[in-house]
Tab-separated table of C-alpha atoms in Angstrom:
chain	number	residue	atom	x	y	z
A	1	MET	CA	-0.009	0.072	-0.051
A	2	PRO	CA	1.250	3.594	-0.691
A	3	THR	CA	2.343	5.525	2.315
A	4	SER	CA	0.592	8.530	1.059
A	5	ASP	CA	-2.307	9.602	-1.110
A	6	TRP	CA	-0.091	12.356	-2.323
A	7	LEU	CA	3.537	12.813	-2.903
A	8	ILE	CA	4.292	16.598	-3.763
A	9	ILE	CA	7.595	17.390	-5.014
A	10	GLY	CA	8.478	20.991	-4.356
A	11	GLY	CA	7.608	23.135	-1.545
A	12	GLY	CA	6.898	26.546	-2.832
A	13	ALA	CA	3.624	28.305	-2.976
A	14	ALA	CA	2.020	25.954	-5.419
A	15	GLY	CA	3.215	22.979	-3.386
A	16	LEU	CA	2.315	24.241	-0.024
A	17	MET	CA	-1.232	25.436	-1.394
A	18	ALA	CA	-1.626	21.726	-2.859
A	19	ALA	CA	-0.573	20.279	0.428
A	20	GLY	CA	-2.944	22.276	2.273
A	21	ALA	CA	-5.826	21.574	0.031
A	22	ALA	CA	-5.161	17.870	0.146
A	23	CYS	CA	-4.709	17.822	3.879
A	24	ALA	CA	-8.161	19.892	4.362
A	25	ALA	CA	-9.602	16.903	2.243
A	26	GLY	CA	-8.268	14.430	4.606
A	27	GLN	CA	-5.491	13.236	2.450
A	28	ARG	CA	-2.279	11.789	3.631
A	29	VAL	CA	0.583	14.012	1.899
A	30	THR	CA	4.358	13.773	1.956
A	31	LEU	CA	6.020	16.970	0.657
A	32	LEU	CA	9.732	16.786	-0.701
A	33	GLU	CA	11.659	20.119	-0.388
A	34	HIS	CA	15.285	20.191	-1.433
A	35	ASN	CA	15.931	23.861	-0.225
A	36	PRO	CA	17.875	23.579	2.943
A	37	LYS	CA	16.320	26.881	4.232
A	38	GLY	CA	12.941	25.111	4.089
A	39	THR	CA	9.781	25.638	2.214
A	40	GLY	CA	8.345	28.809	0.292
A	41	GLN	CA	11.690	30.504	0.058
A	42	LYS	CA	10.900	32.568	-3.118
A	43	LEU	CA	7.761	33.903	-1.596
A	44	LEU	CA	9.881	35.992	0.593
A	45	ILE	CA	11.080	38.088	-2.227
A	46	THR	CA	7.946	38.454	-4.020
A	47	GLY	CA	6.532	42.118	-4.563
A	48	LYS	CA	9.610	43.511	-3.159
A	49	GLY	CA	9.093	41.569	0.108
A	50	ARG	CA	5.581	42.345	0.394
A	51	CYS	CA	4.180	39.512	-1.717
A	52	ASN	CA	1.426	40.474	-4.340
A	53	VAL	CA	-0.745	37.833	-3.516
A	54	THR	CA	-3.505	37.897	-6.394
A	55	ASN	CA	-5.599	40.587	-8.401
A	56	ASP	CA	-8.981	41.738	-7.149
A	57	CYS	CA	-10.925	40.868	-10.373
A	58	ASP	CA	-13.289	38.038	-11.611
A	59	ALA	CA	-11.848	34.945	-13.395
A	60	ARG	CA	-12.883	36.240	-16.703
A	61	GLU	CA	-10.924	39.435	-16.596
A	62	PHE	CA	-7.923	37.598	-15.120
A	63	LEU	CA	-7.894	35.345	-18.039
A	64	ARG	CA	-7.635	38.193	-20.407
A	65	TYR	CA	-3.996	38.982	-19.079
A	66	VAL	CA	-2.793	35.463	-19.613
A	67	ARG	CA	-0.413	35.540	-22.420
A	68	ARG	CA	-0.442	32.068	-23.836
A	69	ASN	CA	-3.206	29.507	-23.997
A	70	PRO	CA	-5.608	30.994	-21.442
A	71	ARG	CA	-8.100	28.002	-21.845
A	72	PHE	CA	-5.702	25.872	-20.158
A	73	LEU	CA	-6.389	27.847	-16.884
A	74	TYR	CA	-10.141	28.145	-17.499
A	75	SER	CA	-11.459	25.364	-15.211
A	76	CYS	CA	-9.067	25.900	-12.364
A	77	LEU	CA	-9.674	29.801	-12.316
A	78	PHE	CA	-13.401	29.417	-12.227
A	79	ALA	CA	-13.082	26.773	-9.358
A	80	PHE	CA	-10.605	28.817	-7.423
A	81	PRO	CA	-10.873	32.465	-8.713
A	82	PRO	CA	-8.854	35.378	-6.921
A	83	ALA	CA	-11.695	36.179	-4.700
A	84	ALA	CA	-11.430	32.413	-3.159
A	85	ALA	CA	-7.640	33.182	-2.805
A	86	MET	CA	-8.322	36.284	-0.962
A	87	GLN	CA	-10.964	34.460	1.400
A	88	LEU	CA	-8.562	31.734	1.908
A	89	PHE	CA	-5.784	33.928	3.400
A	90	GLU	CA	-8.051	36.107	5.405
A	91	SER	CA	-9.401	32.817	6.930
A	92	LEU	CA	-5.815	31.703	7.780
A	93	GLY	CA	-5.400	35.058	9.887
A	94	VAL	CA	-3.667	37.171	7.170
A	95	PRO	CA	-5.845	40.610	6.643
A	96	LEU	CA	-5.281	41.851	2.952
A	97	LYS	CA	-5.620	45.270	1.197
A	98	VAL	CA	-6.170	46.185	-2.567
A	99	GLU	CA	-3.715	48.844	-3.925
A	100	ARG	CA	-3.490	50.606	-7.184
A	101	GLY	CA	-4.239	48.455	-10.187
A	102	ARG	CA	-6.202	46.083	-7.726
A	103	ARG	CA	-3.031	44.396	-6.665
A	104	VAL	CA	-3.625	42.595	-3.356
A	105	PHE	CA	-1.048	42.490	-0.619
A	106	PRO	CA	-0.943	41.594	3.087
A	107	GLN	CA	-1.943	44.635	5.334
A	108	SER	CA	1.251	44.021	7.000
A	109	ASP	CA	3.322	44.373	3.773
A	110	ARG	CA	5.186	41.384	5.015
A	111	ALA	CA	5.538	38.396	2.384
A	112	ALA	CA	6.623	36.475	5.509
A	113	ASP	CA	2.995	36.517	6.847
A	114	ILE	CA	1.841	34.911	3.630
A	115	LEU	CA	4.553	32.151	3.897
A	116	ALA	CA	3.495	31.574	7.520
A	117	ALA	CA	-0.016	31.255	6.500
A	118	LEU	CA	0.668	28.674	3.865
A	119	ARG	CA	2.889	26.569	6.238
A	120	ALA	CA	0.155	26.560	8.684
A	121	TYR	CA	-2.591	25.638	5.917
A	122	ALA	CA	-0.033	22.578	5.107
A	123	ALA	CA	0.816	21.748	8.558
A	124	GLY	CA	-0.749	18.273	8.296
A	125	ALA	CA	1.792	17.258	5.519
A	126	GLN	CA	4.754	15.284	6.245
A	127	VAL	CA	7.692	17.565	4.849
A	128	VAL	CA	10.910	15.742	3.894
A	129	ALA	CA	13.975	17.851	3.513
A	130	ALA	CA	15.431	16.042	0.546
A	131	ASN	CA	15.844	16.286	-3.326
A	132	ALA	CA	13.954	13.998	-5.518
A	133	ASP	CA	16.514	12.133	-7.540
A	134	GLY	CA	14.125	10.398	-9.824
A	135	LEU	CA	10.496	9.031	-10.119
A	136	LEU	CA	9.290	5.559	-9.598
A	137	ILE	CA	7.727	4.424	-12.718
A	138	GLU	CA	5.808	1.073	-12.525
A	139	ASN	CA	3.630	-0.302	-15.351
A	140	GLY	CA	3.775	2.892	-17.089
A	141	ALA	CA	2.573	5.035	-13.934
A	142	CYS	CA	4.396	6.968	-11.605
A	143	ALA	CA	4.166	5.326	-8.074
A	144	GLY	CA	6.355	7.624	-6.280
A	145	ALA	CA	9.949	9.036	-6.122
A	146	VAL	CA	13.277	8.167	-4.830
A	147	ALA	CA	15.059	10.833	-2.716
A	148	GLY	CA	18.248	10.835	-0.395
A	149	GLY	CA	18.278	6.978	-1.219
A	150	ARG	CA	14.789	6.221	0.017
A	151	ALA	CA	11.398	5.423	-1.948
A	152	TYR	CA	8.655	7.559	-1.243
A	153	ARG	CA	5.447	5.882	-2.625
A	154	ALA	CA	2.116	7.451	-3.160
A	155	ARG	CA	-1.295	6.996	-4.958
A	156	ARG	CA	-0.723	10.294	-6.784
A	157	VAL	CA	2.377	12.438	-7.490
A	158	LEU	CA	2.325	16.050	-8.171
A	159	LEU	CA	5.268	17.965	-9.544
A	160	ALA	CA	5.410	21.588	-8.074
A	161	THR	CA	9.121	22.324	-8.555
A	162	GLY	CA	8.637	25.634	-10.336
A	163	GLY	CA	10.776	26.710	-13.417
A	164	VAL	CA	14.331	27.784	-13.717
A	165	SER	CA	13.813	31.416	-12.573
A	166	TYR	CA	15.579	31.779	-9.453
A	167	PRO	CA	18.026	28.679	-8.543
A	168	ALA	CA	19.152	30.295	-5.191
A	169	THR	CA	15.502	29.767	-3.951
A	170	GLY	CA	15.127	26.255	-5.081
A	171	SER	CA	13.691	27.099	-8.628
A	172	ASP	CA	16.712	25.468	-10.612
A	173	GLY	CA	14.911	23.642	-13.370
A	174	SER	CA	15.260	20.218	-11.682
A	175	GLY	CA	11.541	19.391	-12.141
A	176	TYR	CA	12.101	19.269	-15.957
A	177	ALA	CA	14.229	16.120	-15.772
A	178	LEU	CA	11.188	14.422	-13.582
A	179	ALA	CA	8.670	15.606	-15.890
A	180	ARG	CA	10.501	14.154	-18.739
A	181	GLN	CA	11.061	11.090	-16.971
A	182	ALA	CA	7.357	10.668	-16.542
A	183	GLY	CA	6.840	10.929	-20.293
A	184	HIS	CA	6.044	14.620	-20.798
A	185	THR	CA	7.211	16.732	-23.580
A	186	ILE	CA	9.127	19.728	-22.445
A	187	VAL	CA	8.547	23.131	-24.120
A	188	PRO	CA	11.981	24.834	-24.145
A	189	PRO	CA	11.615	27.421	-21.240
A	190	GLN	CA	12.097	31.091	-21.841
A	191	PRO	CA	12.172	33.968	-19.537
A	192	SER	CA	9.070	35.994	-18.644
A	193	LEU	CA	8.015	38.408	-16.022
A	194	CYS	CA	11.699	39.418	-15.997
A	195	SER	CA	13.912	42.305	-16.221
A	196	LEU	CA	15.331	43.342	-19.583
A	197	VAL	CA	18.821	43.685	-20.669
A	198	SER	CA	19.590	46.699	-22.825
A	199	PRO	CA	22.610	47.506	-25.059
A	200	ASP	CA	21.885	51.032	-24.680
A	201	ALA	CA	24.317	52.653	-22.434
A	202	ALA	CA	21.920	55.477	-21.297
A	203	CYS	CA	20.412	52.783	-19.071
A	204	ARG	CA	23.701	52.632	-17.086
A	205	ARG	CA	23.988	56.413	-16.955
A	206	MET	CA	20.560	56.658	-15.447
A	207	MET	CA	21.071	53.711	-12.981
A	208	GLY	CA	18.769	53.696	-9.844
A	209	LEU	CA	16.504	56.268	-11.478
A	210	SER	CA	12.984	55.200	-10.626
A	211	LEU	CA	10.068	56.508	-12.838
A	212	ARG	CA	6.488	56.498	-11.608
A	213	ASN	CA	3.336	57.306	-13.528
A	214	VAL	CA	5.014	56.698	-16.769
A	215	GLY	CA	3.604	55.042	-19.900
A	216	LEU	CA	5.647	52.013	-21.345
A	217	ALA	CA	5.244	50.627	-24.685
A	218	LEU	CA	6.968	47.577	-26.106
A	219	LEU	CA	7.362	47.733	-29.786
A	220	GLU	CA	8.116	44.238	-31.711
A	221	ASP	CA	9.747	45.353	-35.183
A	222	GLY	CA	8.287	48.724	-34.649
A	223	LYS	CA	4.767	47.745	-33.863
A	224	PRO	CA	3.314	48.129	-30.458
A	225	VAL	CA	2.495	44.703	-28.690
A	226	PHE	CA	2.231	46.308	-25.089
A	227	ALA	CA	1.223	49.488	-23.565
A	228	GLU	CA	0.610	50.292	-20.016
A	229	GLN	CA	1.132	52.994	-17.237
A	230	GLY	CA	3.004	52.456	-13.917
A	231	GLU	CA	6.342	52.193	-12.593
A	232	ALA	CA	9.895	51.487	-14.028
A	233	LEU	CA	13.462	51.487	-13.021
A	234	PHE	CA	16.832	52.015	-14.893
A	235	THR	CA	19.553	49.530	-13.860
A	236	HIS	CA	23.144	49.056	-14.636
A	237	PHE	CA	22.203	46.298	-17.238
A	238	GLY	CA	18.904	47.887	-18.539
A	239	LEU	CA	15.247	48.148	-17.182
A	240	SER	CA	13.380	46.754	-14.518
A	241	GLY	CA	10.121	47.455	-12.359
A	242	PRO	CA	6.627	46.317	-12.694
A	243	LEU	CA	5.845	47.739	-16.085
A	244	VAL	CA	9.097	46.085	-17.293
A	245	LEU	CA	8.087	42.821	-15.887
A	246	SER	CA	4.592	43.011	-17.315
A	247	ALA	CA	6.084	43.931	-20.825
A	248	SER	CA	8.460	40.940	-20.798
A	249	THR	CA	5.767	38.384	-21.140
A	250	TYR	CA	5.098	39.854	-24.652
A	251	ILE	CA	8.620	39.222	-25.918
A	252	ARG	CA	8.533	36.049	-28.094
A	253	ASP	CA	11.982	35.456	-29.806
A	254	PHE	CA	14.899	37.863	-29.779
A	255	ALA	CA	16.602	35.874	-32.713
A	256	LYS	CA	13.532	36.629	-34.860
A	257	HIS	CA	12.331	40.103	-33.924
A	258	ARG	CA	13.704	43.520	-32.705
A	259	TYR	CA	12.373	44.764	-29.420
A	260	THR	CA	12.132	48.347	-28.277
A	261	VAL	CA	11.072	49.904	-25.176
A	262	GLU	CA	9.562	53.603	-25.399
A	263	PHE	CA	8.532	55.788	-22.383
A	264	ASP	CA	5.776	58.115	-22.379
A	265	LEU	CA	7.119	60.447	-19.649
A	266	LYS	CA	4.095	62.801	-19.480
A	267	PRO	CA	1.336	60.500	-19.886
A	268	ALA	CA	-1.198	62.950	-18.821
A	269	LEU	CA	-0.556	65.444	-21.570
A	270	ASP	CA	-0.841	64.955	-25.412
A	271	GLU	CA	1.979	66.449	-27.578
A	272	LYS	CA	-0.025	69.460	-28.309
A	273	ALA	CA	-0.569	70.245	-24.570
A	274	LEU	CA	3.033	69.433	-23.757
A	275	TYR	CA	4.222	71.847	-26.447
A	276	ASP	CA	2.099	74.657	-25.217
A	277	ARG	CA	3.626	73.901	-21.673
A	278	LEU	CA	7.323	73.884	-23.193
A	279	THR	CA	6.457	77.164	-24.891
A	280	ARG	CA	5.301	78.869	-21.820
A	281	ASP	CA	8.350	77.462	-19.707
A	282	LEU	CA	10.953	78.352	-22.374
A	283	ALA	CA	9.385	82.130	-22.626
A	284	ALA	CA	9.946	82.455	-19.035
A	285	LEU	CA	13.757	81.356	-19.295
A	286	GLY	CA	14.495	84.277	-21.353
A	287	ALA	CA	18.434	84.441	-21.899
A	288	ARG	CA	19.061	81.276	-19.879
A	289	GLY	CA	20.318	78.141	-21.986
A	290	ALA	CA	18.006	75.962	-23.570
A	291	GLY	CA	18.844	72.916	-21.446
A	292	ALA	CA	17.305	74.867	-18.524
A	293	VAL	CA	13.882	73.857	-19.722
A	294	LEU	CA	14.777	70.223	-18.538
A	295	ASP	CA	15.197	71.258	-15.023
A	296	LYS	CA	11.390	71.207	-14.209
A	297	LEU	CA	10.589	68.549	-16.850
A	298	LEU	CA	12.816	65.720	-16.072
A	299	PRO	CA	14.632	63.750	-13.213
A	300	HIS	CA	18.133	65.088	-12.544
A	301	SER	CA	20.085	62.071	-14.043
A	302	MET	CA	17.822	61.878	-17.191
A	303	ARG	CA	18.479	65.525	-18.151
A	304	PRO	CA	22.228	64.895	-19.778
A	305	VAL	CA	20.700	61.864	-21.692
A	306	ALA	CA	17.555	63.759	-22.719
A	307	LEU	CA	19.664	66.949	-23.788
A	308	GLU	CA	21.781	64.674	-26.136
A	309	ARG	CA	18.853	62.975	-27.677
A	310	TRP	CA	17.185	66.289	-28.275
A	311	GLY	CA	20.092	67.241	-30.389
A	312	VAL	CA	19.938	70.934	-29.301
A	313	ASP	CA	23.184	72.979	-29.229
A	314	PRO	CA	23.573	73.562	-25.301
A	315	ALA	CA	25.077	77.109	-26.228
A	316	LEU	CA	21.580	77.964	-27.573
A	317	ARG	CA	19.506	80.513	-25.405
A	318	ALA	CA	15.841	79.514	-24.649
A	319	ALA	CA	14.537	82.422	-26.755
A	320	GLN	CA	16.637	81.151	-29.752
A	321	LEU	CA	14.534	77.799	-29.922
A	322	THR	CA	12.436	77.334	-32.924
A	323	ARG	CA	8.916	75.646	-33.257
A	324	ALA	CA	10.861	72.471	-34.569
A	325	HIS	CA	13.079	72.497	-31.455
A	326	LYS	CA	10.044	72.515	-29.081
A	327	GLN	CA	8.023	69.741	-31.138
A	328	ALA	CA	11.273	67.514	-31.055
A	329	LEU	CA	11.485	67.831	-27.231
A	330	ALA	CA	7.791	67.290	-26.908
A	331	ALA	CA	7.978	64.070	-28.947
A	332	LEU	CA	11.056	63.197	-27.032
A	333	CYS	CA	9.152	63.424	-23.830
A	334	LYS	CA	6.237	61.167	-25.208
A	335	HIS	CA	8.510	58.611	-27.006
């Protein structure tokens, strides 16, 4: 007889949630976790340490934001929609709050509280600190796994190992070999919900600059494939932040397409309104240098980059700028 009803390989958010649900249904659960620091380590760094639990919307709206094959998630999202996830964590003693964009966080702003709740939810499972070395395949079916030289048998085996996104937390891709052993076809993994590396040296020059309430557009071969408003960050390697992570899911193949990111630094103004504002600001500058108009317009670390891309001679006075100069600056701020 199997020693467990369920053998769950991987103790991250998915594994803990599955273990908790199975325990709540009276099932016997064994959970294998190979991270020596314990279960749920990646949860602690989500949402900048605050853990964005879910989004406060219904299942149909949620599915509109699933980039590939949303029909695959149809049944599970309608069985357990975001509202059910929120209700579960509230019942586990974690009060929640809804922020801009209907993002849901714990009121404490502590991802550790979400992890503690999931661990409590799965407390009925036997957690084994071991790496799954391989599956037990008998008569064409999976009957368990071998970990640390010991066989763990179960009626059902669930792989919840995650991808290869963050090896230090346990997501090291080891689950792919197990899935392949069970006969699954592995689609080559590619990055998603990640920062973007840029060859543009301007990113390093603006390193550390955080942009808020800006528009971001991702262009594939010059055609927009994503556009949203929010926050972004310049880094030493390129771009990061919530907007960039969302945009990254729309990138398909760097070998076949050219991708460009554009920022709209003044999304509340169209180009005509921005042009009119620039006209007023420049008129007030009088004999000062043309670059002084950037002082009120852009963050400090962005001004040298913008001045170069504007293409205006820094020796020019504000009063000498032409209509074309002002139109070029308005366009630069919008793109």
